[in-house]
mmCIF file of C-alpha atoms in Angstrom:
data_model
loop_
_atom_site.group_PDB
_atom_site.id
_atom_site.type_symbol
_atom_site.label_atom_id
_atom_site.label_comp_id
_atom_site.label_asym_id
_atom_site.label_seq_id
_atom_site.Cartn_x
_atom_site.Cartn_y
_atom_site.Cartn_z
ATOM 1 C CA THR I 1 0.000 0.000 0.000
ATOM 2 C CA LEU I 2 0.978 3.666 -0.290
ATOM 3 C CA ASP I 3 1.240 4.011 3.490
ATOM 4 C CA THR I 4 3.618 1.039 3.640
ATOM 5 C CA CYS I 5 5.837 2.683 1.013
ATOM 6 C CA ILE I 6 5.830 5.987 2.921
ATOM 7 C CA HIS I 7 6.613 4.096 6.147
ATOM 8 C CA GLU I 8 9.696 2.511 4.570
ATOM 9 C CA ILE I 9 10.815 5.861 3.122
ATOM 10 C CA GLY I 10 10.470 7.239 6.643
ATOM 11 C CA HIS I 11 13.016 4.678 7.848
ATOM 12 C CA THR I 12 15.492 5.816 5.170
ATOM 13 C CA LEU I 13 15.066 9.376 6.475
ATOM 14 C CA GLY I 14 15.919 8.253 10.006
ATOM 15 C CA MET I 15 12.411 7.907 11.463
ATOM 16 C CA PRO I 16 12.111 5.029 13.980
ATOM 17 C CA HIS I 17 8.983 3.005 14.788
ATOM 18 C CA GLU I 18 6.621 5.247 16.741
ATOM 19 C CA HIS I 19 5.109 2.385 18.752
ATOM 20 C CA GLN I 20 8.617 1.852 20.207
ATOM 21 C CA ASN I 21 8.759 5.441 21.476
ATOM 22 C CA PRO I 22 9.493 5.180 25.234
ATOM 23 C CA SER I 23 7.248 8.225 25.748
ATOM 24 C CA ALA I 24 4.244 6.256 24.510
ATOM 25 C CA GLY I 25 3.748 4.445 27.800
ATOM 26 C CA ILE I 26 2.635 1.323 25.941
ATOM 27 C CA VAL I 27 2.514 -1.825 28.054
ATOM 28 C CA TRP I 28 2.240 -4.874 25.829
ATOM 29 C CA ASP I 29 0.558 -8.183 26.435
ATOM 30 C CA GLU I 30 3.830 -9.659 25.270
ATOM 31 C CA GLU I 31 2.762 -13.256 24.776
ATOM 32 C CA ALA I 32 -0.283 -12.107 22.800
ATOM 33 C CA VAL I 33 1.995 -9.970 20.615
ATOM 34 C CA TYR I 34 4.399 -12.878 20.016
ATOM 35 C CA GLU I 35 1.480 -15.137 19.104
ATOM 36 C CA SER I 36 -0.170 -12.571 16.792
ATOM 37 C CA LEU I 37 2.959 -11.530 14.873
ATOM 38 C CA GLY I 38 4.295 -15.092 14.866
ATOM 39 C CA GLY I 39 1.359 -16.227 12.739
ATOM 40 C CA PRO I 40 0.253 -15.326 9.190
ATOM 41 C CA PRO I 41 0.823 -13.064 7.384
ATOM 42 C CA ASN I 42 4.005 -11.971 9.265
ATOM 43 C CA ASN I 43 5.281 -15.329 10.558
ATOM 44 C CA TRP I 44 7.988 -13.526 12.558
ATOM 45 C CA ASP I 45 10.189 -15.338 15.069
ATOM 46 C CA ARG I 46 10.327 -14.047 18.647
ATOM 47 C CA ASP I 47 13.569 -12.093 18.104
ATOM 48 C CA LYS I 48 12.078 -10.169 15.193
ATOM 49 C CA VAL I 49 8.866 -9.454 17.101
ATOM 50 C CA TYR I 50 10.876 -8.147 20.051
ATOM 51 C CA HIS I 51 13.126 -5.989 17.847
ATOM 52 C CA ASN I 52 10.314 -4.435 15.802
ATOM 53 C CA ILE I 53 7.536 -4.188 18.379
ATOM 54 C CA ILE I 54 8.271 -4.710 22.073
ATOM 55 C CA ARG I 55 11.756 -3.201 22.345
ATOM 56 C CA LYS I 56 11.833 0.439 23.475
ATOM 57 C CA ILE I 57 14.187 2.662 21.505
ATOM 58 C CA SER I 58 16.680 4.925 23.258
ATOM 59 C CA PRO I 59 15.316 8.250 24.582
ATOM 60 C CA ASP I 60 18.231 9.925 22.761
ATOM 61 C CA GLU I 61 16.883 8.623 19.466
ATOM 62 C CA ILE I 62 13.458 10.215 19.873
ATOM 63 C CA GLN I 63 14.909 13.442 21.363
ATOM 64 C CA GLY I 64 11.971 14.075 23.658
ATOM 65 C CA SER I 65 9.254 13.796 21.029
ATOM 66 C CA ARG I 66 5.801 12.923 22.372
ATOM 67 C CA TRP I 67 3.896 9.824 21.305
ATOM 68 C CA ASP I 68 1.996 10.179 18.035
ATOM 69 C CA LYS I 69 -0.476 7.319 17.623
ATOM 70 C CA ASP I 70 -1.326 8.531 14.100
ATOM 71 C CA SER I 71 2.288 8.596 12.867
ATOM 72 C CA ILE I 72 3.016 6.874 9.561
ATOM 73 C CA MET I 73 5.744 5.092 11.561
ATOM 74 C CA HIS I 74 3.208 3.480 13.931
ATOM 75 C CA TYR I 75 2.021 -0.082 13.257
ATOM 76 C CA PRO I 76 -1.700 -0.853 13.605
ATOM 77 C CA PHE I 77 -2.569 -3.312 16.389
ATOM 78 C CA GLY I 78 -5.643 -5.357 17.070
ATOM 79 C CA ALA I 79 -7.585 -5.144 20.308
ATOM 80 C CA GLY I 80 -6.044 -6.977 23.246
ATOM 81 C CA LEU I 81 -2.362 -6.702 22.282
ATOM 82 C CA ILE I 82 -1.870 -3.562 24.400
ATOM 83 C CA LYS I 83 -2.556 -3.542 28.146
ATOM 84 C CA GLU I 84 -1.930 0.188 28.584
ATOM 85 C CA PRO I 85 -3.356 2.614 27.540
ATOM 86 C CA GLU I 86 -6.347 0.580 28.727
ATOM 87 C CA GLN I 87 -8.682 1.567 25.886
ATOM 88 C CA TYR I 88 -6.704 -0.681 23.529
ATOM 89 C CA GLN I 89 -7.538 -3.754 25.576
ATOM 90 C CA THR I 90 -10.950 -3.684 23.915
ATOM 91 C CA GLU I 91 -10.450 -1.618 20.745
ATOM 92 C CA PRO I 92 -7.812 -1.680 18.000
ATOM 93 C CA LEU I 93 -5.170 0.999 17.562
ATOM 94 C CA ARG I 94 -5.459 2.172 13.957
ATOM 95 C CA PRO I 95 -3.251 5.136 12.913
ATOM 96 C CA SER I 96 -4.851 7.581 10.488
ATOM 97 C CA PRO I 97 -3.665 7.135 6.890
ATOM 98 C CA GLY I 98 -0.822 9.244 5.504
ATOM 99 C CA LEU I 99 1.610 11.537 7.256
ATOM 100 C CA SER I 100 0.366 12.948 10.546
ATOM 101 C CA PRO I 101 0.890 16.638 11.428
ATOM 102 C CA LEU I 102 3.731 15.596 13.780
ATOM 103 C CA ASP I 103 5.329 13.521 10.996
ATOM 104 C CA GLU I 104 5.318 16.585 8.759
ATOM 105 C CA GLU I 105 6.760 18.692 11.582
ATOM 106 C CA TRP I 106 9.583 16.155 12.076
ATOM 107 C CA VAL I 107 10.460 16.067 8.358
ATOM 108 C CA LYS I 108 10.529 19.870 8.105
ATOM 109 C CA LYS I 109 12.761 20.091 11.172
ATOM 110 C CA PHE I 110 15.299 17.499 10.045
ATOM 111 C CA TYR I 111 15.167 18.299 6.330
ATOM 112 C CA PRO I 112 14.743 22.078 6.010
ATOM 113 C CA PRO I 113 15.034 23.828 2.620
ATOM 114 C CA MET I 114 18.639 24.101 1.442
ATOM 115 C CA ASP I 115 18.381 27.902 1.374
ATOM 116 C CA ASP I 116 17.901 27.850 5.154
ATOM 117 C CA VAL I 117 21.156 25.966 5.771
ATOM 118 C CA LYS I 118 24.241 27.754 7.062
ATOM 119 C CA LYS I 119 27.175 27.554 4.625
ATOM 120 C CA GLU I 120 30.898 27.621 5.420
ATOM 121 C CA GLU I 121 34.142 26.830 3.574
ATOM 122 C CA LEU I 122 36.008 23.690 4.657
ATOM 123 C CA LYS I 123 39.708 23.752 3.803
ATOM 124 C CA LEU I 124 42.106 20.845 3.440
ATOM 125 C CA GLY I 125 44.015 20.178 6.643
ATOM 126 C CA PHE I 126 41.550 22.069 8.833
ATOM 127 C CA SER I 127 38.599 21.262 11.075
ATOM 128 C CA ILE I 128 35.489 23.223 12.041
ATOM 129 C CA ALA I 129 33.377 22.868 15.173
ATOM 130 C CA LEU I 130 29.802 21.750 14.548
ATOM 131 C CA GLU I 131 27.927 24.390 16.538
ATOM 132 C CA LEU I 132 24.593 22.698 15.893
ATOM 133 C CA GLU I 133 21.616 21.659 17.962
ATOM 134 C CA ASN I 134 20.073 18.216 17.571
ATOM 135 C CA GLY I 135 18.286 18.042 14.233
ATOM 136 C CA GLU I 136 20.130 20.978 12.672
ATOM 137 C CA GLN I 137 22.378 20.814 9.631
ATOM 138 C CA GLU I 138 25.163 22.785 7.990
ATOM 139 C CA ARG I 139 26.639 22.881 4.510
ATOM 140 C CA PHE I 140 30.370 23.144 3.866
ATOM 141 C CA ASN I 141 31.755 24.233 0.506
ATOM 142 C CA ILE I 142 34.932 22.471 -0.681
ATOM 143 C CA LYS I 143 37.154 23.361 -3.644
ATOM 144 C CA LEU I 144 40.739 22.189 -4.155
ATOM 145 C CA SER I 145 43.297 23.420 -6.682
ATOM 146 C CA LYS I 146 44.785 19.927 -7.095
ATOM 147 C CA THR I 147 43.087 16.555 -7.511
ATOM 148 C CA THR I 148 43.465 14.902 -4.097
ATOM 149 C CA LYS I 149 42.196 11.796 -2.357
ATOM 150 C CA VAL I 150 40.742 13.069 0.890
ATOM 151 C CA ARG I 151 39.046 11.831 4.018
ATOM 152 C CA VAL I 152 36.240 13.951 5.429
ATOM 153 C CA TYR I 153 35.019 12.844 8.842
ATOM 154 C CA THR I 154 33.454 13.890 12.117
ATOM 155 C CA SER I 155 34.861 13.610 15.626
ATOM 156 C CA GLY I 156 33.287 13.752 19.067
ATOM 157 C CA ARG I 157 30.421 11.869 20.726
ATOM 158 C CA ALA I 158 27.636 12.499 18.255
ATOM 159 C CA ASP I 159 25.406 10.821 15.671
ATOM 160 C CA THR I 160 25.791 12.520 12.298
ATOM 161 C CA TYR I 161 24.780 12.015 8.687
ATOM 162 C CA MET I 162 26.995 13.328 5.876
ATOM 163 C CA VAL I 163 26.163 13.747 2.196
ATOM 164 C CA LEU I 164 28.747 14.865 -0.357
ATOM 165 C CA PHE I 165 27.554 16.576 -3.545
ATOM 166 C CA SER I 166 29.221 17.983 -6.608
ATOM 167 C CA ASN I 167 28.002 21.535 -7.107
ATOM 168 C CA ALA I 168 27.635 22.584 -10.734
ATOM 169 C CA GLY I 169 26.275 26.101 -10.831
ATOM 170 C CA GLY I 170 24.059 25.508 -7.805
ATOM 171 C CA THR I 171 22.800 22.133 -9.035
ATOM 172 C CA LEU I 172 23.744 19.498 -6.459
ATOM 173 C CA ASN I 173 24.438 15.903 -7.511
ATOM 174 C CA GLN I 174 24.892 13.373 -4.719
ATOM 175 C CA ILE I 175 28.210 11.511 -4.790
ATOM 176 C CA GLU I 176 28.596 9.729 -1.438
ATOM 177 C CA THR I 177 26.954 9.427 1.982
ATOM 178 C CA ASP I 178 27.711 8.042 5.421
ATOM 179 C CA ASP I 179 25.525 7.689 8.501
ATOM 180 C CA ASP I 180 27.027 6.729 11.864
ATOM 181 C CA SER I 181 23.714 6.738 13.756
ATOM 182 C CA GLY I 182 23.514 4.016 16.372
ATOM 183 C CA GLU I 183 27.104 2.895 15.737
ATOM 184 C CA SER I 184 30.219 3.298 17.900
ATOM 185 C CA ARG I 185 32.107 5.247 15.233
ATOM 186 C CA ASN I 186 32.114 8.601 13.487
ATOM 187 C CA ALA I 187 30.848 9.342 9.993
ATOM 188 C CA SER I 188 33.618 9.235 7.377
ATOM 189 C CA ILE I 189 33.930 9.516 3.595
ATOM 190 C CA THR I 190 37.138 8.802 1.667
ATOM 191 C CA ILE I 191 37.070 9.973 -1.943
ATOM 192 C CA SER I 192 39.145 11.649 -4.682
ATOM 193 C CA LEU I 193 38.097 15.258 -5.207
ATOM 194 C CA GLN I 194 38.882 16.754 -8.593
ATOM 195 C CA ALA I 195 40.835 19.969 -9.036
ATOM 196 C CA ASN I 196 38.815 23.184 -9.381
ATOM 197 C CA VAL I 197 35.488 21.404 -8.938
ATOM 198 C CA SER I 198 33.027 22.782 -6.402
ATOM 199 C CA TYR I 199 31.681 20.344 -3.831
ATOM 200 C CA ALA I 200 29.116 20.718 -1.062
ATOM 201 C CA LEU I 201 29.177 18.641 2.114
ATOM 202 C CA GLN I 202 25.894 18.489 4.010
ATOM 203 C CA VAL I 203 26.232 17.483 7.683
ATOM 204 C CA ARG I 204 23.191 16.788 9.857
ATOM 205 C CA LEU I 205 23.572 16.391 13.607
ATOM 206 C CA TYR I 206 21.039 13.848 14.850
ATOM 207 C CA TRP I 207 22.284 13.821 18.423
ATOM 208 C CA ARG I 208 25.234 14.878 20.564
ATOM 209 C CA THR I 209 26.004 14.067 24.158
ATOM 210 C CA ALA I 210 24.822 16.727 26.565
ATOM 211 C CA HIS I 211 27.585 15.978 29.079
ATOM 212 C CA LYS I 212 29.364 19.229 30.013
ATOM 213 C CA SER I 213 32.841 17.686 29.747
ATOM 214 C CA ALA I 214 32.267 16.361 26.211
ATOM 215 C CA ALA I 215 34.148 18.012 23.375
ATOM 216 C CA VAL I 216 32.176 19.850 20.696
ATOM 217 C CA PRO I 217 31.824 17.630 17.600
ATOM 218 C CA LYS I 218 33.960 18.701 14.630
ATOM 219 C CA ILE I 219 34.131 18.131 10.882
ATOM 220 C CA HIS I 220 37.598 17.474 9.407
ATOM 221 C CA LEU I 221 39.039 17.443 5.880
ATOM 222 C CA ASP I 222 42.415 15.696 5.573
ATOM 223 C CA ILE I 223 44.470 13.957 2.926
ATOM 224 C CA ALA I 224 43.495 10.289 2.877
ATOM 225 C CA PRO I 225 46.018 7.833 4.361
ATOM 226 C CA GLY I 226 48.272 6.519 1.587
ATOM 227 C CA ASP I 227 47.882 9.643 -0.556
ATOM 228 C CA GLU I 228 50.577 11.695 1.164
ATOM 229 C CA ALA I 229 52.116 12.478 -2.238
ATOM 230 C CA ASN I 230 49.466 15.150 -2.526
ATOM 231 C CA CYS I 231 50.476 16.758 0.756
ATOM 232 C CA CYS I 232 51.522 19.911 -1.034
ATOM 233 C CA ALA I 233 48.147 20.542 -2.673
ATOM 234 C CA VAL I 234 47.357 24.225 -2.699
ATOM 235 C CA LEU I 235 44.394 24.926 -0.425
#
């Protein structure tokens, strides 16, 4: 169905399952859920049911968002699978079709128009602090005078998503991406950049640690290991 397609696109944009939002306060009748999803048409094993339904996602991942029972990212559930809220013991939970108002709000927040994005030049051999709040993004312009294999990467305790574009007269063409969300590493792209070609690097900060002692995340542009012959490239 169309809603299923939109749901899957939502995952590619970084939207988690809404019924796994820890703010929802859902208490499952777990054995009823295992039995229901373990039969046709899903035929899921218990591990898959736990991962996709019962497991609560990290509070950091939802960034304080309130429960939206009509989200496109919410599964429908028959009556009796949910103990709390109590109304769903006797009635099904059926999200409204299409994107909910909160879904649209989330997409606009995390994917604002490109004209609204701060732009800054990123030079070879330098780093720039990512002075961003969760959900914000920044664009960095890159242009080298010599063809060079580079590594562009983030540092610090943060989940980030990077997209590298070629920029031909303002027309952006995606070249490479990396997403470190939910992984114990930092986003990194290693690629050869051509001389005198304009590139744009889009960096979105999903989450950063709020601990006071944590260093501010940074974006770096260095010569890739093994390509030191280009160390004299003019910046």
